[in-house]
Coordinates of C-alpha atoms and ligand atoms in Angstrom, one line a residue:
M1305 CA 13.9 41.3 -10.7
E1306 CA 12.5 40.2 -7.3
I1307 CA 12.9 36.6 -6.5
R1308 CA 10.8 34.1 -4.4
N1309 CA 12.1 30.6 -3.7
I1310 CA 9.4 28.1 -2.8
A1311 CA 9.4 24.4 -2.2
I1312 CA 6.2 22.3 -2.5
I1313 CA 6.0 19.7 0.2
A1314 CA 3.4 17.1 1.2
H1315 CA 2.6 13.5 1.8
V1316 CA 2.8 11.2 -1.2
D1317 CA 0.0 11.8 -3.8
H1318 CA -1.5 14.9 -2.1
G1319 CA -1.0 16.8 -5.4
K1320 CA 2.4 18.6 -5.5
T1321 CA 3.3 17.9 -9.1
T1322 CA -0.3 18.7 -10.2
L1323 CA 0.0 22.0 -8.5
V1324 CA 3.3 22.7 -10.3
D1325 CA 1.5 21.9 -13.6
N1326 CA -1.0 24.6 -12.6
I1327 CA 1.7 27.1 -11.9
L1328 CA 3.5 26.5 -15.2
H1329 CA 0.2 26.8 -17.1
A1330 CA -1.0 29.9 -15.2
T1331 CA 2.3 31.7 -16.0
S1332 CA 2.2 30.9 -19.7
V1333 CA 5.2 28.7 -19.8
F1334 CA 3.5 26.9 -22.6
S1335 CA 1.7 28.5 -25.6
D1336 CA -2.1 28.1 -25.6
H1337 CA -2.3 25.2 -28.0
E1338 CA 0.7 23.3 -26.8
E1339 CA -0.3 19.8 -25.6
T1340 CA 1.6 19.0 -22.4
G1341 CA -0.3 16.2 -20.7
E1342 CA -0.3 15.9 -16.9
L1343 CA 2.4 15.7 -14.3
I1344 CA 4.8 17.5 -16.6
M1345 CA 7.6 17.6 -14.0
D1346 CA 7.6 13.8 -13.5
S1347 CA 9.9 13.5 -16.4
N1348 CA 11.9 10.3 -15.6
D1349 CA 10.5 7.1 -17.2
L1350 CA 9.8 5.4 -13.9
E1351 CA 8.1 8.5 -12.5
K1352 CA 5.9 8.7 -15.6
E1353 CA 4.9 5.1 -15.4
R1354 CA 4.1 5.2 -11.7
G1355 CA 2.8 8.7 -11.5
I1356 CA 5.0 9.5 -8.5
T1357 CA 7.9 11.9 -8.0
I1358 CA 11.2 10.2 -7.2
F1359 CA 13.6 13.1 -7.7
S1360 CA 13.1 16.7 -6.7
K1361 CA 13.1 19.2 -9.6
N1362 CA 13.4 22.9 -10.2
A1363 CA 11.2 25.1 -12.4
A1364 CA 11.0 28.8 -12.5
V1365 CA 8.2 31.1 -13.7
V1366 CA 7.6 34.9 -13.8
Y1367 CA 4.5 36.3 -12.3
K1368 CA 3.8 40.0 -12.0
D1369 CA 7.5 40.9 -12.5
T1370 CA 8.6 38.5 -9.8
K1371 CA 10.6 35.4 -10.6
I1372 CA 9.4 32.4 -8.6
N1373 CA 11.7 29.4 -8.3
V1374 CA 9.5 26.4 -7.6
I1375 CA 10.9 23.2 -6.2
D1376 CA 8.8 20.0 -6.7
T1377 CA 9.7 17.4 -4.1
P1378 CA 9.0 13.7 -3.7
G1379 CA 6.3 12.6 -1.2
H1380 CA 7.3 9.1 -0.5
A1381 CA 9.0 8.6 2.9
D1382 CA 12.0 6.8 1.4
F1383 CA 13.0 10.0 -0.3
G1384 CA 12.6 12.2 2.7
G1385 CA 16.3 13.0 2.8
E1386 CA 16.1 14.5 -0.6
V1387 CA 13.3 16.8 0.5
E1388 CA 15.3 17.9 3.5
R1389 CA 18.3 18.9 1.3
V1390 CA 16.4 20.8 -1.3
L1391 CA 14.6 22.8 1.4
K1392 CA 17.9 24.6 1.7
M1393 CA 17.2 26.3 -1.6
A1394 CA 13.8 27.6 -0.4
D1395 CA 12.7 30.6 1.7
G1396 CA 9.1 29.4 2.0
V1397 CA 7.1 26.3 1.6
I1398 CA 3.7 25.4 0.3
L1399 CA 2.4 22.6 2.5
L1400 CA -0.2 20.8 0.6
V1401 CA -2.8 18.7 2.4
D1402 CA -5.4 16.5 0.9
A1403 CA -8.9 17.8 1.9
F1404 CA -10.1 14.3 2.6
E1405 CA -7.1 12.5 4.1
G1406 CA -5.8 15.4 6.2
P1407 CA -2.2 15.4 7.5
M1408 CA -0.4 12.1 7.1
P1409 CA 3.0 10.8 8.4
Q1410 CA 5.0 12.4 5.7
T1411 CA 3.1 15.7 6.1
R1412 CA 4.4 15.8 9.7
F1413 CA 8.0 14.9 8.7
V1414 CA 8.4 17.5 5.9
L1415 CA 6.6 20.2 7.8
K1416 CA 8.9 19.6 10.8
K1417 CA 12.0 20.0 8.6
A1418 CA 10.6 23.2 7.0
L1419 CA 9.8 24.7 10.4
E1420 CA 13.2 23.8 11.8
L1421 CA 14.9 25.6 8.9
G1422 CA 12.8 28.7 9.8
L1423 CA 11.0 28.7 6.4
R1424 CA 7.8 30.7 5.9
P1425 CA 4.9 28.2 5.5
M1426 CA 1.8 28.6 3.4
V1427 CA -0.9 25.9 3.6
V1428 CA -2.9 24.7 0.6
V1429 CA -5.9 22.4 1.4
N1430 CA -6.0 20.6 -2.0
K1431 CA -8.6 18.3 -3.6
V1432 CA -11.7 20.1 -2.3
D1433 CA -13.5 18.7 -5.3
K1434 CA -13.4 15.2 -3.7
E1435 CA -16.6 13.8 -2.4
N1436 CA -16.9 13.7 1.4
C1437 CA -13.9 16.0 1.8
R1438 CA -13.7 18.0 5.0
P1439 CA -11.5 21.1 4.3
E1440 CA -12.3 23.0 7.5
E1441 CA -11.6 20.0 9.7
V1442 CA -8.4 19.4 7.8
H1443 CA -7.4 23.1 8.3
E1444 CA -7.9 22.6 12.1
A1445 CA -5.8 19.4 12.0
V1446 CA -3.0 21.2 10.2
F1447 CA -3.0 24.0 12.7
D1448 CA -2.8 21.4 15.5
L1449 CA 0.1 19.8 13.7
F1450 CA 2.0 23.1 13.5
F1451 CA 1.4 23.6 17.2
Q1452 CA 2.6 20.1 18.1
L1453 CA 5.8 20.8 16.0
D1454 CA 6.6 23.9 18.0
A1455 CA 6.0 26.4 15.2
T1456 CA 6.9 30.0 16.1
E1457 CA 4.1 32.6 16.5
E1458 CA 4.9 33.8 13.0
Q1459 CA 4.8 30.4 11.5
L1460 CA 1.5 29.6 13.3
D1461 CA 0.0 32.6 11.5
F1462 CA 0.3 30.8 8.2
P1463 CA -2.1 31.8 5.4
T1464 CA -4.4 29.0 4.1
F1465 CA -5.6 28.5 0.5
Y1466 CA -8.2 26.1 -0.7
G1467 CA -8.8 24.6 -4.0
S1468 CA -8.3 21.8 -6.5
G1469 CA -5.3 21.2 -8.7
K1470 CA -7.5 19.0 -10.8
Q1471 CA -10.0 21.7 -11.5
G1472 CA -7.3 24.3 -11.7
W1473 CA -8.2 26.8 -9.0
F1474 CA -7.0 28.0 -5.6
N1475 CA -8.5 30.7 -3.5
D1476 CA -8.0 32.1 0.0
S1477 CA -11.5 30.9 0.8
L1478 CA -13.6 27.9 -0.1
E1479 CA -15.3 29.9 -2.9
Q1480 CA -14.5 28.3 -6.2
T1481 CA -12.8 30.6 -8.8
D1482 CA -11.4 29.8 -12.2
N1483 CA -7.7 30.5 -11.7
I1484 CA -4.8 30.2 -9.2
D1485 CA -4.0 33.9 -9.0
P1486 CA -4.8 34.2 -5.3
L1487 CA -2.2 31.6 -4.6
L1488 CA 0.4 33.2 -6.8
D1489 CA -0.3 36.6 -5.1
G1490 CA 0.0 34.8 -1.8
I1491 CA 3.5 33.5 -2.7
I1492 CA 4.6 37.0 -3.5
E1493 CA 3.0 38.5 -0.3
H1494 CA 3.9 35.8 2.2
V1495 CA 7.2 34.3 1.1
P1496 CA 10.1 36.6 2.0
P1497 CA 12.6 37.5 -0.7
P1498 CA 15.8 35.5 -0.2
V1499 CA 18.2 36.7 2.5
T1500 CA 21.4 37.6 0.7
V1501 CA 24.7 38.3 2.2
E1502 CA 27.3 40.7 0.9
G1503 CA 30.7 39.2 0.4
T1504 CA 32.5 36.6 -1.7
L1505 CA 30.8 33.6 -3.3
Q1506 CA 29.1 30.9 -1.2
M1507 CA 26.8 28.4 -2.8
Q1508 CA 25.9 25.0 -1.3
I1509 CA 25.4 22.2 -3.8
T1510 CA 21.9 20.8 -2.9
S1511 CA 21.1 18.7 -5.9
L1512 CA 22.5 17.3 -9.0
D1513 CA 21.5 17.2 -12.6
Y1514 CA 22.9 15.2 -15.5
S1515 CA 23.3 16.0 -19.1
S1516 CA 24.8 13.6 -21.7
F1517 CA 26.8 16.5 -23.2
L1518 CA 27.8 18.4 -20.1
G1519 CA 28.1 15.7 -17.5
R1520 CA 27.3 16.3 -13.8
I1521 CA 25.8 19.6 -13.0
A1522 CA 25.8 21.2 -9.5
V1523 CA 22.5 22.8 -8.5
G1524 CA 22.0 25.1 -5.5
K1525 CA 21.2 28.6 -4.3
V1526 CA 23.8 31.3 -4.3
R1527 CA 23.8 32.5 -0.7
R1528 CA 26.5 35.1 -0.8
G1529 CA 28.2 37.2 -3.5
S1530 CA 27.8 36.0 -7.1
I1531 CA 29.0 33.4 -9.5
K1532 CA 30.2 34.0 -13.0
E1533 CA 30.8 32.1 -16.2
K1534 CA 34.4 31.0 -16.5
Q1535 CA 35.1 32.0 -12.9
R1536 CA 37.8 30.2 -11.0
L1537 CA 36.6 29.1 -7.6
S1538 CA 37.1 26.7 -4.6
L1539 CA 35.2 23.5 -4.0
C1540 CA 35.1 23.0 -0.3
K1541 CA 34.8 19.2 0.1
R1542 CA 33.1 17.1 2.7
D1543 CA 36.4 15.9 4.0
G1544 CA 37.6 19.4 4.7
T1545 CA 40.0 19.7 1.7
V1546 CA 39.6 22.5 -0.9
E1547 CA 40.1 22.1 -4.6
K1548 CA 40.6 24.9 -7.2
Q1549 CA 38.2 24.5 -10.1
Q1550 CA 36.6 26.6 -12.8
V1551 CA 33.0 27.2 -13.9
K1552 CA 32.5 26.3 -17.5
E1553 CA 28.9 27.4 -18.0
L1554 CA 26.2 28.8 -15.8
Y1555 CA 22.4 28.4 -16.1
I1556 CA 19.3 29.6 -14.3
F1557 CA 16.0 27.9 -14.4
E1558 CA 13.3 29.1 -16.8
G1559 CA 10.0 27.3 -17.2
M1560 CA 10.8 23.7 -17.0
G1561 CA 14.2 24.2 -18.7
K1562 CA 17.3 26.1 -18.1
K1563 CA 18.7 29.3 -19.6
K1564 CA 22.4 30.1 -20.1
V1565 CA 23.6 33.2 -18.3
T1566 CA 26.9 34.9 -17.5
E1567 CA 26.3 35.7 -13.9
V1568 CA 24.0 34.7 -11.0
H1569 CA 23.6 36.9 -7.9
A1570 CA 22.9 35.9 -4.4
G1571 CA 19.3 34.7 -3.8
D1572 CA 18.8 33.0 -7.1
I1573 CA 19.0 29.2 -7.8
C1574 CA 21.4 28.1 -10.5
A1575 CA 23.0 25.1 -12.2
V1576 CA 26.8 25.1 -12.6
V1577 CA 28.6 23.1 -15.3
G1578 CA 32.3 22.3 -15.2
I1579 CA 32.8 21.3 -11.6
T1580 CA 34.2 17.8 -11.3
D1581 CA 34.2 15.3 -8.5
F1582 CA 31.8 17.2 -6.2
N1583 CA 29.4 15.7 -3.7
I1584 CA 26.0 17.0 -2.6
G1585 CA 26.3 19.2 0.4
E1586 CA 29.7 20.7 -0.5
T1587 CA 30.2 24.4 -1.0
L1588 CA 31.4 26.4 -4.0
A1589 CA 33.3 29.4 -2.6
D1590 CA 35.7 32.2 -3.5
I1591 CA 39.1 31.2 -5.0
E1592 CA 41.1 33.2 -2.4
N1593 CA 38.7 33.1 0.5
P1594 CA 37.1 29.7 0.6
E1595 CA 34.5 29.6 3.4
S1596 CA 32.4 26.4 3.6
L1597 CA 28.8 26.4 4.6
P1598 CA 27.8 23.8 7.2
L1599 CA 27.7 20.3 5.8
I1600 CA 24.3 18.7 5.2
T1601 CA 23.8 15.6 7.3
I1602 CA 22.7 12.5 5.4
D1603 CA 20.1 10.0 6.5
E1604 CA 21.5 6.7 7.7
P1605 CA 20.4 3.6 5.8
T1606 CA 17.8 1.4 7.6
M1607 CA 17.7 -1.6 5.3
N1608 CA 20.1 -3.6 3.2
M1609 CA 19.8 -6.2 0.4
T1610 CA 22.2 -8.3 -1.5
F1611 CA 22.8 -7.6 -5.2
G1612 CA 24.6 -10.4 -7.1
I1613 CA 25.0 -11.7 -10.6
N1614 CA 22.2 -13.7 -12.1
N1615 CA 23.2 -17.3 -11.5
S1616 CA 20.0 -18.9 -12.7
P1617 CA 19.9 -21.3 -15.7
F1618 CA 18.5 -18.4 -17.7
F1619 CA 21.6 -16.2 -17.1
G1620 CA 22.5 -13.9 -20.0
K1621 CA 19.4 -14.6 -22.1
E1622 CA 17.7 -11.3 -21.6
G1623 CA 20.2 -8.7 -20.3
K1624 CA 23.1 -6.8 -21.8
F1625 CA 25.1 -6.2 -18.5
V1626 CA 25.4 -9.4 -16.6
T1627 CA 28.9 -9.7 -14.9
S1628 CA 29.7 -8.7 -11.4
R1629 CA 32.1 -6.0 -12.9
H1630 CA 29.1 -4.5 -14.7
I1631 CA 27.1 -4.4 -11.5
K1632 CA 30.0 -3.0 -9.5
D1633 CA 30.5 -0.1 -11.9
R1634 CA 26.8 0.7 -12.0
L1635 CA 26.6 0.7 -8.2
D1636 CA 29.7 2.9 -8.0
S1637 CA 28.2 5.5 -10.4
E1638 CA 24.9 5.4 -8.4
L1639 CA 26.8 6.3 -5.2
E1640 CA 27.8 9.6 -6.8
K1641 CA 24.2 10.9 -6.9
N1642 CA 22.2 8.7 -4.5
L1643 CA 23.2 10.1 -1.2
A1644 CA 21.5 7.8 1.2
L1645 CA 22.9 4.7 -0.5
R1646 CA 25.9 2.6 0.7
V1647 CA 27.6 -0.4 -0.9
E1648 CA 29.8 -3.0 0.6
P1649 CA 31.4 -5.8 -1.6
S1650 CA 31.1 -9.3 -0.3
A1651 CA 34.3 -11.3 0.5
S1652 CA 34.1 -13.1 -2.8
G1653 CA 33.6 -9.9 -4.7
D1654 CA 30.7 -11.3 -6.8
S1655 CA 27.9 -9.8 -4.8
F1656 CA 27.3 -6.5 -3.0
L1657 CA 25.4 -5.6 0.1
V1658 CA 23.5 -2.4 -0.8
F1659 CA 22.2 -0.2 2.0
G1660 CA 19.2 2.2 1.6
R1661 CA 16.3 4.0 3.2
G1662 CA 13.6 1.5 2.5
I1663 CA 12.0 -0.9 0.1
M1664 CA 11.0 1.8 -2.3
H1665 CA 14.5 3.4 -2.3
L1666 CA 16.2 0.1 -3.1
G1667 CA 13.4 -1.0 -5.4
V1668 CA 13.7 2.1 -7.6
L1669 CA 17.4 1.4 -8.0
V1670 CA 16.8 -2.3 -9.0
E1671 CA 14.0 -1.2 -11.4
T1672 CA 16.2 1.4 -13.0
M1673 CA 19.1 -1.0 -13.5
R1674 CA 16.7 -3.5 -15.1
R1675 CA 15.5 -0.9 -17.6
E1676 CA 19.1 -0.1 -18.4
G1677 CA 19.8 -3.7 -19.4
Y1678 CA 21.2 -5.3 -16.3
E1679 CA 20.5 -8.8 -15.0
L1680 CA 20.9 -9.4 -11.3
T1681 CA 19.8 -11.4 -8.4
V1682 CA 18.5 -9.6 -5.3
G1683 CA 18.0 -11.2 -1.8
Q1684 CA 15.5 -10.6 0.9
P1685 CA 15.7 -7.0 2.3
Q1686 CA 17.0 -7.0 5.9
V1687 CA 16.3 -4.3 8.5
L1688 CA 19.5 -2.9 10.0
T1689 CA 20.0 -3.3 13.7
K1690 CA 22.2 -1.3 16.0
T1691 CA 23.7 -1.9 19.4
V1692 CA 22.9 0.8 21.9
D1693 CA 24.2 0.4 25.5
G1694 CA 25.0 -3.2 24.8
K1695 CA 21.4 -3.9 23.7
K1696 CA 20.1 -4.8 20.2
H1697 CA 18.0 -2.0 18.7
E1698 CA 16.0 -1.9 15.5
P1699 CA 14.2 0.7 13.5
Y1700 CA 10.5 1.5 14.3
E1701 CA 8.0 3.2 12.1
L1702 CA 4.8 5.1 12.5
L1703 CA 2.1 3.2 10.6
V1704 CA -1.1 4.8 9.6
V1705 CA -4.0 2.8 8.3
D1706 CA -7.3 4.2 7.1
V1707 CA -9.8 1.5 6.7
P1708 CA -13.7 1.1 6.5
D1709 CA -15.1 0.4 10.0
E1710 CA -15.9 -3.3 9.4
Y1711 CA -12.3 -4.2 8.7
S1712 CA -10.6 -2.3 11.6
G1713 CA -10.7 -5.3 13.9
K1714 CA -8.9 -7.4 11.3
V1715 CA -6.2 -4.7 10.7
I1716 CA -5.5 -4.3 14.4
E1717 CA -5.2 -8.1 14.7
L1718 CA -2.7 -8.3 11.8
V1719 CA -0.6 -5.4 13.0
T1720 CA -0.5 -6.7 16.6
Q1721 CA 0.6 -10.1 15.4
R1722 CA 3.6 -8.3 13.9
K1723 CA 4.4 -6.5 17.2
G1724 CA 2.7 -3.2 16.4
D1725 CA 1.2 -1.2 19.2
L1726 CA -2.0 0.8 18.6
L1727 CA -1.5 4.5 19.4
I1728 CA -4.5 6.2 18.0
M1729 CA -7.9 5.1 16.8
E1730 CA -10.5 7.7 15.6
S1731 CA -13.4 7.8 13.2
K1732 CA -13.3 9.9 10.0
G1733 CA -16.8 9.4 8.6
A1734 CA -17.2 5.7 7.8
V1735 CA -13.5 5.2 7.9
Q1736 CA -11.4 4.3 11.0
H1737 CA -8.1 6.1 11.3
L1738 CA -5.5 3.9 13.1
E1739 CA -2.0 4.7 14.1
F1740 CA 0.6 2.2 15.2
D1741 CA 4.1 2.1 16.5
I1742 CA 5.7 -1.0 14.8
P1743 CA 9.2 -2.4 14.1
S1744 CA 10.1 -1.9 10.5
R1745 CA 10.6 -5.7 10.3
G1746 CA 6.9 -6.1 11.0
L1747 CA 6.0 -4.0 8.0
I1748 CA 7.8 -6.2 5.5
G1749 CA 5.1 -8.2 3.7
L1750 CA 2.3 -6.6 5.6
R1751 CA 0.9 -4.7 2.7
S1752 CA -0.2 -7.6 0.6
I1753 CA -1.7 -9.5 3.6
M1754 CA -3.5 -6.4 4.7
L1755 CA -4.9 -5.8 1.2
T1756 CA -6.1 -9.4 0.9
S1757 CA -7.8 -9.4 4.3
T1758 CA -9.6 -6.0 3.8
G1759 CA -10.7 -6.7 0.2
G1760 CA -8.3 -4.0 -1.0
N1761 CA -9.9 -1.3 1.2
A1762 CA -7.0 -0.4 3.6
I1763 CA -4.9 2.7 2.8
M1764 CA -1.5 2.2 4.5
N1765 CA 1.3 4.6 5.1
H1766 CA 4.4 4.4 7.2
R1767 CA 7.5 6.3 7.9
F1768 CA 10.6 5.7 10.0
S1769 CA 10.5 7.1 13.5
E1770 CA 13.4 5.9 15.7
Y1771 CA 15.6 3.1 16.7
K1772 CA 14.3 1.3 19.9
A1773 CA 14.9 -2.0 21.6
W1774 CA 14.5 -5.2 19.6
K1775 CA 11.0 -6.5 19.9
G1776 CA 11.6 -10.2 19.6
E1777 CA 10.4 -12.8 17.1
I1778 CA 7.9 -11.6 14.4
P1779 CA 6.1 -14.3 12.4
G1780 CA 7.2 -14.3 8.8
R1781 CA 5.2 -15.4 5.7
L1782 CA 2.5 -17.9 6.6
N1783 CA 2.3 -19.7 3.3
G1784 CA 4.8 -21.9 1.6
V1785 CA 5.5 -21.8 -2.2
M1786 CA 5.1 -24.0 -5.2
I1787 CA 8.5 -24.8 -6.7
A1788 CA 9.1 -26.0 -10.2
M1789 CA 10.5 -29.6 -10.4
D1790 CA 12.2 -29.3 -13.7
K1791 CA 13.1 -27.1 -16.6
G1792 CA 10.4 -26.7 -19.3
T1793 CA 7.4 -24.8 -20.5
A1794 CA 4.4 -24.3 -18.1
T1795 CA 1.3 -25.8 -19.6
P1796 CA -2.3 -24.8 -19.0
Y1797 CA -3.1 -28.4 -18.3
S1798 CA -0.7 -28.7 -15.3
I1799 CA -1.5 -25.2 -14.0
D1800 CA -5.2 -26.1 -14.1
K1801 CA -4.5 -29.3 -12.1
L1802 CA -2.7 -27.4 -9.4
Q1803 CA -5.0 -24.4 -9.1
A1804 CA -6.8 -25.9 -6.1
R1805 CA -3.6 -26.1 -4.2
G1806 CA -2.4 -22.5 -4.5
K1807 CA -2.2 -19.3 -6.5
F1808 CA 0.2 -18.8 -9.4
F1809 CA 2.7 -16.0 -10.2
I1810 CA 3.1 -17.2 -13.8
D1811 CA 1.0 -17.7 -16.9
P1812 CA 0.9 -20.8 -19.0
G1813 CA 3.5 -20.7 -21.7
V1814 CA 6.3 -19.3 -19.5
E1815 CA 9.7 -21.0 -19.4
V1816 CA 10.5 -22.3 -16.0
Y1817 CA 13.5 -24.0 -14.3
G1818 CA 13.9 -26.4 -11.4
G1819 CA 13.9 -24.4 -8.1
M1820 CA 12.0 -21.5 -9.6
I1821 CA 9.0 -20.3 -7.5
L1822 CA 5.8 -20.6 -9.5
G1823 CA 3.2 -19.5 -6.9
E1824 CA 2.0 -19.6 -3.4
N1825 CA 1.1 -22.8 -1.7
A1826 CA -2.3 -22.6 0.1
R1827 CA -0.5 -24.5 3.0
G1828 CA 2.4 -23.5 5.1
D1829 CA 5.1 -25.8 3.6
D1830 CA 6.9 -25.7 0.3
M1831 CA 5.7 -28.0 -2.5
I1832 CA 7.6 -29.2 -5.5
V1833 CA 5.3 -29.4 -8.5
N1834 CA 5.4 -30.4 -12.1
V1835 CA 4.0 -27.6 -14.4
T1836 CA 5.3 -28.9 -17.7
E1837 CA 3.0 -31.9 -18.2
G1838 CA 0.6 -32.2 -21.1
K1839 CA 0.1 -30.3 -24.2
K1840 CA 2.4 -27.3 -24.9
L1841 CA 0.9 -24.0 -25.8
T1842 CA 2.0 -22.8 -29.2
N1843 CA 1.1 -19.2 -28.8
V1844 CA 3.0 -18.0 -25.7
R1845 CA 0.6 -15.3 -24.4
A1846 CA -2.6 -17.0 -25.5
S1847 CA -5.8 -16.6 -23.5
G1848 CA -4.7 -19.3 -21.2
S1849 CA -7.3 -21.8 -22.1
D1850 CA -7.1 -24.9 -24.2
D1851 CA -9.1 -28.1 -24.2
G1852 CA -11.7 -26.4 -22.0
V1853 CA -9.1 -25.6 -19.4
K1854 CA -9.7 -22.3 -17.5
V1855 CA -6.7 -20.8 -15.9
I1856 CA -7.3 -18.2 -13.2
P1857 CA -5.3 -15.0 -13.9
K1858 CA -1.9 -15.0 -12.2
I1859 CA -1.1 -12.8 -9.2
E1860 CA 0.6 -9.7 -10.5
F1861 CA 3.2 -8.3 -8.1
T1862 CA 5.4 -5.3 -8.6
L1863 CA 9.2 -5.7 -7.9
E1864 CA 8.7 -4.1 -4.5
E1865 CA 5.9 -6.4 -3.6
Y1866 CA 8.1 -9.4 -4.5
M1867 CA 10.9 -7.9 -2.3
E1868 CA 8.4 -7.8 0.6
Y1869 CA 7.1 -11.3 -0.2
I1870 CA 10.2 -13.5 -0.4
D1871 CA 11.5 -15.6 2.5
F1872 CA 15.1 -15.9 3.8
D1873 CA 16.0 -18.8 1.5
E1874 CA 14.6 -17.2 -1.6
C1875 CA 15.7 -14.5 -4.0
I1876 CA 14.5 -12.5 -7.1
E1877 CA 16.0 -12.9 -10.5
V1878 CA 15.7 -9.5 -12.3
T1879 CA 16.3 -9.1 -16.0
P1880 CA 15.1 -6.4 -18.5
E1881 CA 12.3 -8.7 -19.5
S1882 CA 11.4 -10.7 -16.4
I1883 CA 11.1 -10.8 -12.7
R1884 CA 11.3 -14.4 -11.4
L1885 CA 11.2 -15.6 -7.9
R1886 CA 13.4 -18.6 -7.0
K1887 CA 15.0 -20.5 -4.2
I1888 CA 18.6 -19.6 -3.5
H1889 CA 19.4 -23.3 -3.8
L1890 CA 17.9 -24.6 -7.0
D1891 CA 18.8 -28.2 -6.4
H1892 CA 16.0 -29.8 -4.4
N1893 CA 18.2 -32.0 -2.1
A1894 CA 20.8 -29.3 -1.4
R1895 CA 18.0 -26.9 -0.6
K1896 CA 16.5 -29.1 2.0
R1897 CA 19.8 -29.6 3.7
N1898 CA 20.5 -25.8 3.6
R1899 CA 17.1 -24.6 4.7
K1900 CA 17.6 -26.3 8.1
Q1901 CA 21.0 -24.7 8.4
M1902 CA 19.9 -21.2 7.3
A1903 CA 16.8 -21.3 9.5
S1904 CA 18.9 -22.1 12.6
S1905 CA 21.5 -19.3 11.9
Ligands
GTP2115 N1 -9.6 14.8 -7.1 C1 -8.4 15.5 -7.2 N2 -7.3 14.8 -7.5 C2 -6.2 15.4 -7.6 C3 -6.0 16.8 -7.3 N3 -4.7 17.2 -7.5 C4 -4.1 16.1 -7.8 N4 -4.9 15.0 -7.9 C5 -4.6 13.6 -8.3 O1 -3.8 13.0 -7.2 C6 -2.9 12.1 -7.8 C7 -1.5 12.5 -7.3 O2 -1.1 13.8 -7.8 P1 0.4 14.2 -7.9 O3 0.3 15.7 -8.4 O4 1.2 13.3 -8.7 O5 0.8 14.1 -6.4 P2 2.2 14.4 -5.8 O6 2.0 15.0 -4.4 O7 3.1 15.0 -6.7 O8 2.7 12.8 -5.6 P3 4.2 12.3 -5.3 O9 5.1 13.2 -6.1 O10 4.2 10.9 -5.6 O11 4.4 12.5 -3.8 C8 -3.0 12.3 -9.3 O12 -3.8 11.2 -9.7 C9 -3.7 13.6 -9.5 O13 -4.5 13.6 -10.7 C10 -7.2 17.5 -6.9 O14 -7.3 18.7 -6.7 N5 -8.4 16.8 -6.9
MG2116 MG1 4.9 14.6 -7.4

């Protein structure tokens, strides 16, 4: 059967996974009455809950006697390295662009990678059902982007499709149809069949799958020769050594699942069971004639964060895995699959410095550990600096903000305070499109301030661009916090009394301890407060009112928002049931002494 290998790439939320849903349905992977829901490929719990893709995934369908391997990729910038790797399995890409938003920072990044690899691009202008969308303009903008990125003549000649994943149609014009056949036909016509090379086996491992029965599974495209069940072969390792190993089982992708086969030929994508101790980027090759493919370079981390045991008074109450040994083992196993991650133990051995690609990358790891039953304490994320020619350098990012006209002045003011430089300002209807060059440090905590000062109307996106000279002092959080004086249960009575002085992160009825952070002070300094006075609530999650007391709903932050919120002398206690902010030093006197010391270091 003929094969086409295609990766779907785009900025976050432009509709990749929805398009894959459409492809699976159009090719009858499911029987007519089967209830599948939406975003079928976002199968991991966190992915389902957040509606975003974190891991790239393979699916395969058959259309008009051609097998199409489809690779769904994550759109968030922190997972850009993953996209770059899995592009090695593809011969063509579908670049999806939202018909309203147009090309965004991650559109540029993923397209650049695809063009550099010489892949055949197809463009899909998605979401044409959206009000005020501007598909023709977006098409123009995409063409300009190709041009700026030095696309070849052939790549510039990309076919464009329009449609709506939501309404279930794509066509080669703006005329609405009732199916996606024009797009599927386009894949067969425009994406070249895989280039296969005669000779002995070469397959680069580009991603990794897990099975509780089978263990780690190596996924990649067979580039040369073929691979067989039970075959003895060489694993060409990253460090240059070669290990003899044996294939146990072999699978190809079929629908959303896998199908066991005895042999896979060059050009197809497969999953190999039985290879031990491999890393992504390494090559499976012939037993006698091991020839490695060029290694895949891995993104350097740009940020780190301390992971330590939970040493709050509530230690061990909610989690199953609480010792530093547990945390160490868990981080070690994460390193096997999470390529952009690094871990360094502290001198004392009870905490670890974890390096990653950004807030989301590290946040997803903490969130996953918490769901698995871990308790831990994480510190303020730190941007990594480098020394270049004897000078301190730091990471910079391209920041894009789309905001209604009336707020654009405010946004520029906020970003400029944080050492961002305005590069581009243009109108898109009633919306201003702003682009800035800003040190990554300046982005930490910016989102929540920006949302507050624009009434939730700013859409913010950013992605790493390069290391450049250190830009000097950047003001941190403007507000202080409210800190619990003592251990006890927070009462509606005392929260009500304090509401005029700040905003709470907790509800009445919650157990607190001395040194725990309860909310944001309206003023710039920290304030120790008593929240345990008065009548106790009997029903923990009650409506929050008793004796005529009305408690304003608490501020709900996600883990990542907390990570961006905390100051240098604060940390986050993470357990399967709770996320609590606290001061590193819980004792009020010790903290005052230490804060001066820490601030000056
Ligand atoms: N109006 C409209 N919404 C769409 C369309 N396609 C997808 N969406 C919605 O856009 C949101 C994001 O869709 P996804 O398919 O998850 O986007 P994605 O590109 O896979 O996102 P990431 O994997 O997180 O990068 C969802 O709420 C979809 O329902 C479309 O054609 N029109
Ligand atoms: Mg997705």
